[in-house]
Tab-separated table of C-alpha atoms and ligand atoms in Angstrom:
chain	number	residue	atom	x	y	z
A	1043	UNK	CA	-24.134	-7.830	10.753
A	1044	UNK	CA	-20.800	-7.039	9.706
A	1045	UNK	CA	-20.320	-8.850	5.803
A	1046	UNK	CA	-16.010	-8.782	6.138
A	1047	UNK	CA	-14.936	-12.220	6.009
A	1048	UNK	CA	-11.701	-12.355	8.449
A	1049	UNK	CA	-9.847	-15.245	7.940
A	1050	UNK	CA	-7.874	-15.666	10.812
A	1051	UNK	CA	-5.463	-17.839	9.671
A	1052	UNK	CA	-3.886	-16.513	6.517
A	1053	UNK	CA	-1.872	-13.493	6.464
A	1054	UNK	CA	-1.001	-10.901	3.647
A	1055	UNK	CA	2.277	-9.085	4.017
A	1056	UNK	CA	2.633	-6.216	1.371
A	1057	UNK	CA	5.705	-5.177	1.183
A	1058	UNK	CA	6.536	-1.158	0.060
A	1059	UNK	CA	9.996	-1.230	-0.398
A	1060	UNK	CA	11.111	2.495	-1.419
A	1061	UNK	CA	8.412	5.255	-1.126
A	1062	UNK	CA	8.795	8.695	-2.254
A	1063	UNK	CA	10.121	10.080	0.525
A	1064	UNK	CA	13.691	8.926	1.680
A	1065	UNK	CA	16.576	10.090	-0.537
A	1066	UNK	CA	19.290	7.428	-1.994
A	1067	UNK	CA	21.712	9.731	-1.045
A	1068	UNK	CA	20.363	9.688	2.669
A	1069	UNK	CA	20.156	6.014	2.525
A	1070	UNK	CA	21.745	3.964	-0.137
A	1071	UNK	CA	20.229	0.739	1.099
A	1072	UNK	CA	16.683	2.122	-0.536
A	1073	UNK	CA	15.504	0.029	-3.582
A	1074	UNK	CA	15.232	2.596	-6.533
A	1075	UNK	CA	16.862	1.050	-9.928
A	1076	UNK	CA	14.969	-1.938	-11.552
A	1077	UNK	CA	17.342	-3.991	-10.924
A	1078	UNK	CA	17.094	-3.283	-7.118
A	1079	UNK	CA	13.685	-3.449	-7.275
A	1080	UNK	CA	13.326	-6.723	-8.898
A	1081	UNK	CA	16.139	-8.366	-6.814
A	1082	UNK	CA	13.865	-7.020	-3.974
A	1083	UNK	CA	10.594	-8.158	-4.865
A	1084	UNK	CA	12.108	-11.438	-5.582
A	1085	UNK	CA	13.635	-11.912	-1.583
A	1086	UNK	CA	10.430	-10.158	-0.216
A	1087	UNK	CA	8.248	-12.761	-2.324
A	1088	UNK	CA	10.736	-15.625	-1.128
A	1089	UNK	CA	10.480	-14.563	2.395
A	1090	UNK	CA	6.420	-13.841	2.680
A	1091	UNK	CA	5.537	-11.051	0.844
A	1092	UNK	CA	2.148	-11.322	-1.557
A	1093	UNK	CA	2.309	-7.466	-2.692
A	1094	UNK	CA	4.508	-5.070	-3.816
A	1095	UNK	CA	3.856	-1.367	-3.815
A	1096	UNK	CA	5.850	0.551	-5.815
A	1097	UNK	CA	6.730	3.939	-6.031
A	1098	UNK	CA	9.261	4.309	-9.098
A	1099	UNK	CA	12.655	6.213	-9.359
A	1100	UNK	CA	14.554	8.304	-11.942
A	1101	UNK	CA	18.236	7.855	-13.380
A	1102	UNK	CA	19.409	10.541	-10.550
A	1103	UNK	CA	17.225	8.238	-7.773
A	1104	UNK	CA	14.182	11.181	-7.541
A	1105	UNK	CA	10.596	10.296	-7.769
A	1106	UNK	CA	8.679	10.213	-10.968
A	1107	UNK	CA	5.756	9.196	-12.410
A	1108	UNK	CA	7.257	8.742	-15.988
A	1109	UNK	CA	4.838	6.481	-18.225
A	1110	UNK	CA	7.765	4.008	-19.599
A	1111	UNK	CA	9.509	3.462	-16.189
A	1112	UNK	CA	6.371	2.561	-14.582
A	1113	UNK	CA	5.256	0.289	-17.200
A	1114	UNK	CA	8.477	-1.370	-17.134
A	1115	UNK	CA	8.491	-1.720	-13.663
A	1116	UNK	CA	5.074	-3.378	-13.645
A	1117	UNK	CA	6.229	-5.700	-16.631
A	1118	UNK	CA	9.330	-6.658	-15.351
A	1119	UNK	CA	8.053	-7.429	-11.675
A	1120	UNK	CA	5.569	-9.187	-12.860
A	1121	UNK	CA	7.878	-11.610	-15.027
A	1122	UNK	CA	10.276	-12.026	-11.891
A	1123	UNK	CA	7.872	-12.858	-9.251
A	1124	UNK	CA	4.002	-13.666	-8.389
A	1125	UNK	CA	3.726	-11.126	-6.438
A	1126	UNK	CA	-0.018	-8.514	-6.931
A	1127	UNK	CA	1.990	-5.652	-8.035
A	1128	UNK	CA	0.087	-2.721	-6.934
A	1129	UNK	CA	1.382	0.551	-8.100
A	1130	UNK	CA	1.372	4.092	-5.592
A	1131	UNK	CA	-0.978	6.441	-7.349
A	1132	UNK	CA	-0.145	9.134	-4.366
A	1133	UNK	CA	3.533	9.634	-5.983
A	1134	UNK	CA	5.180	12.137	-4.058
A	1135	UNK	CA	3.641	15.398	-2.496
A	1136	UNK	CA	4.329	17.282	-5.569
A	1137	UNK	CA	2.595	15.274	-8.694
A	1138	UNK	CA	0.508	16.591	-10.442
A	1139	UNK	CA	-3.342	15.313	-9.976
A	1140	UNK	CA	-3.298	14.689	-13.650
A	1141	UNK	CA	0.173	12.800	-13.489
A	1142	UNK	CA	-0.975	10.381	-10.744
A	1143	UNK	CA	-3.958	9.398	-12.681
A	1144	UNK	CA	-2.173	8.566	-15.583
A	1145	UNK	CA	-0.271	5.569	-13.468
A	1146	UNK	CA	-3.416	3.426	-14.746
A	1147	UNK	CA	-2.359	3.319	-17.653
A	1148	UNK	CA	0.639	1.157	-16.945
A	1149	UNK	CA	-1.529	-1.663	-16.335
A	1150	UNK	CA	-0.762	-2.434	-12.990
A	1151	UNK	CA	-3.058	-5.657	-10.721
A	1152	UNK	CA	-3.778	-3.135	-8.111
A	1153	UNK	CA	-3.125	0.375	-7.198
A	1154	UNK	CA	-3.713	3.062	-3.829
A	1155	UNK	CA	-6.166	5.407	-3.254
A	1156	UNK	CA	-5.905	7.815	-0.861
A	1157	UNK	CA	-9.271	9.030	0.526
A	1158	UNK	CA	-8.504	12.358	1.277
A	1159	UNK	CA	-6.167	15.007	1.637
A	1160	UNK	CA	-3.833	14.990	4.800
A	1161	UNK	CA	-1.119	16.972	6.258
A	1162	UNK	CA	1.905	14.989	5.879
A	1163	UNK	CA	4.937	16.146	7.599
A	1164	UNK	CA	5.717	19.775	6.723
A	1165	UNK	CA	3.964	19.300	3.048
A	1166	UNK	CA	0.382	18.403	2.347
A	1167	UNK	CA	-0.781	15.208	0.427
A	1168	UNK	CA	-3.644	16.215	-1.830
A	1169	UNK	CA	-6.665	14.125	-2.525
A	1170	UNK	CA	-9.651	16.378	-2.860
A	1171	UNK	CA	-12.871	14.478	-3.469
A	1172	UNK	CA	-13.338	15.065	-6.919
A	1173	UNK	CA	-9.911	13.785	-7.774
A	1174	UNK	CA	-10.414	10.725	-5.536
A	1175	UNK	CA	-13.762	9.495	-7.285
A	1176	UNK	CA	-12.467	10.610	-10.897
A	1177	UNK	CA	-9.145	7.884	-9.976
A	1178	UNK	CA	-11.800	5.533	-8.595
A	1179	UNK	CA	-14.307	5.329	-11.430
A	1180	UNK	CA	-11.158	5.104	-13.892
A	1181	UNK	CA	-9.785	1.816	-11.736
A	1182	UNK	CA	-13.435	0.598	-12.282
A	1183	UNK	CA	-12.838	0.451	-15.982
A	1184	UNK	CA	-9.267	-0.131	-16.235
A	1185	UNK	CA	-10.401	-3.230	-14.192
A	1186	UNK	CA	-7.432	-2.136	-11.035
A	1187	UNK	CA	-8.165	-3.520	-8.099
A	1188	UNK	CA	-7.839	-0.306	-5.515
A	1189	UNK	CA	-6.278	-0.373	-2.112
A	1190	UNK	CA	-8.009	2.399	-0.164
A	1191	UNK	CA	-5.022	4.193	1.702
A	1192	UNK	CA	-6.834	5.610	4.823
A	1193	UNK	CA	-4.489	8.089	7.284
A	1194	UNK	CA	-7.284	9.184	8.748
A	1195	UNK	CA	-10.680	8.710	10.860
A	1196	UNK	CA	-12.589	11.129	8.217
A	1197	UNK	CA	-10.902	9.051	5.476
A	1198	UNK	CA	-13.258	5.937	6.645
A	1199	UNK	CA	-15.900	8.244	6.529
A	1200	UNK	CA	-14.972	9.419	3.233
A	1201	UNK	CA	-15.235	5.673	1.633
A	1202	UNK	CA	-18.313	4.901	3.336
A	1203	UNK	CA	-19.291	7.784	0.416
A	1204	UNK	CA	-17.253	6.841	-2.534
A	1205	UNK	CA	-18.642	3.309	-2.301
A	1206	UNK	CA	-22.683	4.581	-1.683
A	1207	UNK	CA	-21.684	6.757	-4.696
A	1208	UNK	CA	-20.419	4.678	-7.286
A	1209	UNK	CA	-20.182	0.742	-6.188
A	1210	UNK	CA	-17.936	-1.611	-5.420
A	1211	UNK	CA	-14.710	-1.743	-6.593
A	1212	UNK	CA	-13.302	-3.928	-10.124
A	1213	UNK	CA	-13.140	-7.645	-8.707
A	1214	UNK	CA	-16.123	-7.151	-6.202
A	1215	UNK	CA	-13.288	-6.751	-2.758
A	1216	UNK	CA	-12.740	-3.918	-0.779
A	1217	UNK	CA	-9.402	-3.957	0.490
A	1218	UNK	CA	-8.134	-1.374	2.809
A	1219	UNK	CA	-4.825	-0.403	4.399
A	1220	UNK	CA	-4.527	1.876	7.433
A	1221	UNK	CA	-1.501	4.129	7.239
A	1222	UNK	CA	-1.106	5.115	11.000
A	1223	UNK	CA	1.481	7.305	12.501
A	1224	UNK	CA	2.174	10.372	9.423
A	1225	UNK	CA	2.569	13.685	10.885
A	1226	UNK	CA	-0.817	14.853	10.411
A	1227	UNK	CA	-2.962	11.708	10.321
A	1228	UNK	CA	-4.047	9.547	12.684
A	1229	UNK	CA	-1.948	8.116	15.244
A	1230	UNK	CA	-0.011	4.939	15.142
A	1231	UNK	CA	-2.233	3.595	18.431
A	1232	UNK	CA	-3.732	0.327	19.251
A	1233	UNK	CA	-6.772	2.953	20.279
A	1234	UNK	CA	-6.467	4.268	16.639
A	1235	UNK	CA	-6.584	1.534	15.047
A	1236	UNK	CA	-9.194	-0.398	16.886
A	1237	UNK	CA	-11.700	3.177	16.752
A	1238	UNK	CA	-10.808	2.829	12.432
A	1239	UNK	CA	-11.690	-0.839	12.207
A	1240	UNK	CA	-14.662	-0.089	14.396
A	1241	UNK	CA	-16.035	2.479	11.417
A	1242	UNK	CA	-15.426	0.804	8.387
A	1243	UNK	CA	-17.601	-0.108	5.976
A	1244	UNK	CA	-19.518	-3.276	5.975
A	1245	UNK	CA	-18.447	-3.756	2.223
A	1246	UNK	CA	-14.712	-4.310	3.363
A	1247	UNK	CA	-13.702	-7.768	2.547
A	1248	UNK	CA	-9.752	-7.261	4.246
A	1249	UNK	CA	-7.284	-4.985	5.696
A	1250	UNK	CA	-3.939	-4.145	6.345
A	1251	UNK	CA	-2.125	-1.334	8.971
A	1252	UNK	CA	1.164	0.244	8.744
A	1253	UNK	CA	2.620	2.422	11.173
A	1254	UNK	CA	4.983	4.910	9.958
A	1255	UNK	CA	8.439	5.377	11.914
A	1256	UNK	CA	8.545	3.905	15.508
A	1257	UNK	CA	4.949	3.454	15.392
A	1258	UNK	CA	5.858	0.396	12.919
A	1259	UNK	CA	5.859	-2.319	15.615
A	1260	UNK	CA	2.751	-0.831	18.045
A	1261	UNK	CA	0.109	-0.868	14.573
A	1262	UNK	CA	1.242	-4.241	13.660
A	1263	UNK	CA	1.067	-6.014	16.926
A	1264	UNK	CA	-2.478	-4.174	16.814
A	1265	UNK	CA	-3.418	-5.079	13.691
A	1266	UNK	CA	-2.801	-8.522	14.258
A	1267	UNK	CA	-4.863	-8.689	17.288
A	1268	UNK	CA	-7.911	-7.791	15.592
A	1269	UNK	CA	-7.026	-10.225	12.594
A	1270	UNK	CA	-5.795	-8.138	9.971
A	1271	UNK	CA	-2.900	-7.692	7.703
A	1272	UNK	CA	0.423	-5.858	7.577
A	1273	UNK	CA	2.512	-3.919	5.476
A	1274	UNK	CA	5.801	-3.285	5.875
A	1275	UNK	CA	9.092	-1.753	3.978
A	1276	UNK	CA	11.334	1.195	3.389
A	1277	UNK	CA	8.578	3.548	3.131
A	1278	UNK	CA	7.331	3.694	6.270
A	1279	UNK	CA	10.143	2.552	8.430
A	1280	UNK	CA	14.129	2.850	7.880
A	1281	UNK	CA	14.914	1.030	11.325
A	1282	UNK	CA	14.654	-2.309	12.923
A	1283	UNK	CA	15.309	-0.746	15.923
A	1284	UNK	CA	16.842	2.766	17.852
A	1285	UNK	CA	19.896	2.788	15.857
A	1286	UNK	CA	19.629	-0.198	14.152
A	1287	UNK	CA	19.293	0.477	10.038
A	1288	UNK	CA	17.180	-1.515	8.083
A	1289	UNK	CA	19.789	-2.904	5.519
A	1290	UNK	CA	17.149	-4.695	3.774
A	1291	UNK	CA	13.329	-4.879	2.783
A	1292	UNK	CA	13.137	-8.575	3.387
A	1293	UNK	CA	14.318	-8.041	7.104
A	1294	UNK	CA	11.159	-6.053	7.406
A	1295	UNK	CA	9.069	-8.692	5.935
A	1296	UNK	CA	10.562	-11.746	7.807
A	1297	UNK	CA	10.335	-9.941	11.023
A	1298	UNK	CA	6.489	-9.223	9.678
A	1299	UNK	CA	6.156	-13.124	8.850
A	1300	UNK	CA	7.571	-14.155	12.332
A	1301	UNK	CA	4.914	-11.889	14.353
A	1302	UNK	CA	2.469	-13.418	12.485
A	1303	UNK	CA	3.796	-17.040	13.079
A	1304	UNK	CA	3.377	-16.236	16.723
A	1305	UNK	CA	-0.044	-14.908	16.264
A	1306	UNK	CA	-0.831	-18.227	14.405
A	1307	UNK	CA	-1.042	-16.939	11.479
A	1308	UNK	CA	0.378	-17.885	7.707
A	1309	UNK	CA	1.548	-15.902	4.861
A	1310	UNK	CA	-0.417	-15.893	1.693
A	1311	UNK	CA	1.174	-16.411	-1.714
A	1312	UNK	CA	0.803	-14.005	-4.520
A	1313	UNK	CA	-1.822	-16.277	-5.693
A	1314	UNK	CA	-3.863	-16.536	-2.508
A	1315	UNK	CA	-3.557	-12.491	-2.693
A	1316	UNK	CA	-4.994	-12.389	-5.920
A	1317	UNK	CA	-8.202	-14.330	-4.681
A	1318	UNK	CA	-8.304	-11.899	-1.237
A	1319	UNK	CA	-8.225	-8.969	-3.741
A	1320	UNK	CA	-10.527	-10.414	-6.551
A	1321	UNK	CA	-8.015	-10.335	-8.806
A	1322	UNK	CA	-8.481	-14.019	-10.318
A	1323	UNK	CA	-11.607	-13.352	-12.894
B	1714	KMH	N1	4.222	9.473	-0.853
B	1714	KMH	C1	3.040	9.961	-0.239
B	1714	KMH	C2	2.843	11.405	-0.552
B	1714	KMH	C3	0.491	6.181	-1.824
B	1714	KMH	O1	1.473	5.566	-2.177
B	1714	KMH	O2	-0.575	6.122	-2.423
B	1714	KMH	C4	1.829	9.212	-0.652
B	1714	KMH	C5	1.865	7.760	-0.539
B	1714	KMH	C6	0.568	7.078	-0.630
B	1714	KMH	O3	2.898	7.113	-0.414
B	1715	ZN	ZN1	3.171	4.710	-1.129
């Protein structure tokens, strides 16, 4: 007997508006001064959203990990909207281990965990095992609420272990997102992602799918057939459709909060995410 509650009639929309990937240069539309960020989190929020992930930007619009910007960023999204602000402890492909667990300390309600290393495009996303139960045990006493970021079938398997190892998670949830579709990962299938939900834990309490790329609308149509959630954003998809830019992170979301009007289902506030999560004690 399967203890994940599925509530069937709420839905959480995370929204990950900029990633670590796509340059501003390449697309000037990405989110990636605190201004942008915040006037985005405030639409998404406004539109459906209940979580933000955030990676953070530089002056010169590159990836970083710097201490002040990130608490900044948590502190300033947090005063602006209600949103769970859940910060990306996978950075880009070239932080430092020691760098990405160091993002706890900004104090952020939530933050990923990959649970493994992957192939990702023509780089490689490192997570070895040791680093991914030193992060885990440090969100335990920081008292951040993990998402478990899972590209991959043996990344199910691998948090079947971390949780038999060391527990549940601060807050008592286990929330999960699939990231489908990454060159190297699993693929963005309805077969995919119904074979992943099949395996997880019995501890997990919710979870959310994104398909990278083209794969964006196939995992979420998926997802919400089996009665989870979505995320959505900049990261993981720059088009609405062939040749159709996404001008906006809140397009992705209301298109996210329409297919899940038609699947019956309703977005959850930031405060209804906070209870999903076990964020509220
Ligand atoms: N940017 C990727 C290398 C996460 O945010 O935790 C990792 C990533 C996952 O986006
Ligand atoms: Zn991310």
């Amino acid at each position: 007997m399967r203890a994940m509650t599925l509530d069937r009639s709420s839905l959480l929309i995370t929204v990950a508006p900029t990633g670590a990937e796509t340059s501003k240069a390449d697309c000037p539309a990405l989110p990636t001064t605190l201004e942008e960020l915040v006037e985005t989190a405030q639409r998404c929020e406004a539109a459906g959203a209940g979580m933000v992930h955030l990676h953070i930007r530089d002056a010169a619009h590159r990836p970083t990990l710097d201490q002040g910007r990130l608490r900044e960023s948590v502190v300033a999204l947090k005063e602006a909207t209600d949103l769970v602000v859940q910060l990306s402890t996978g950075g880009s492909v070239h932080d430092p281990l020691e760098d990405r667990l160091k993002v706890l300390d900004a104090q952020p309600d939530s933050c990923s965990l990959t649970m493994g290393t992957t192939n990702f495009g023509d780089d490689v996303f490192l997570n070895p095992w040791p680093f991914v139960c030193d992060l885990y045990q440090l969100s335990q006493e920081r008292r951040v609420v993990p998402e478990f970021e899972l590209f991959d079938l043996g990344h199910v398997t691998a948090l079947h272990r971390l949780l038999d190892t060391f527990g549940l998670p601060y807050g008592g949830k286990v929330h999960v997102d699939l990231v489908m579709g990454v060159p190297g990962g699993m693929p963005g299938t309805a077969d995919a992602l119904v074979a992943a939900v099949a395996a997880l834990p019995a501890e997990v309490t919710s979870w959310s799918a994104t398909g990278i790329g083209r794969s964006t609308l196939p995992v979420a149509l998926a997802s919400l057939s089996k009665g989870g959630h979505l995320r959505v954003g900049m990261e993981d998809v720059l088009t609405l459709a062939k040749g159709v830019p996404v001008v906006h992170n809140e397009q992705l979301v209301t298109r996210a909060v329409e297919l899940g009007r038609m699947a019956q289902r309703t977005p959850m506030t930031g405060a209804q995410t906070r209870e999903l999560l076990g964020l509220t004690g």
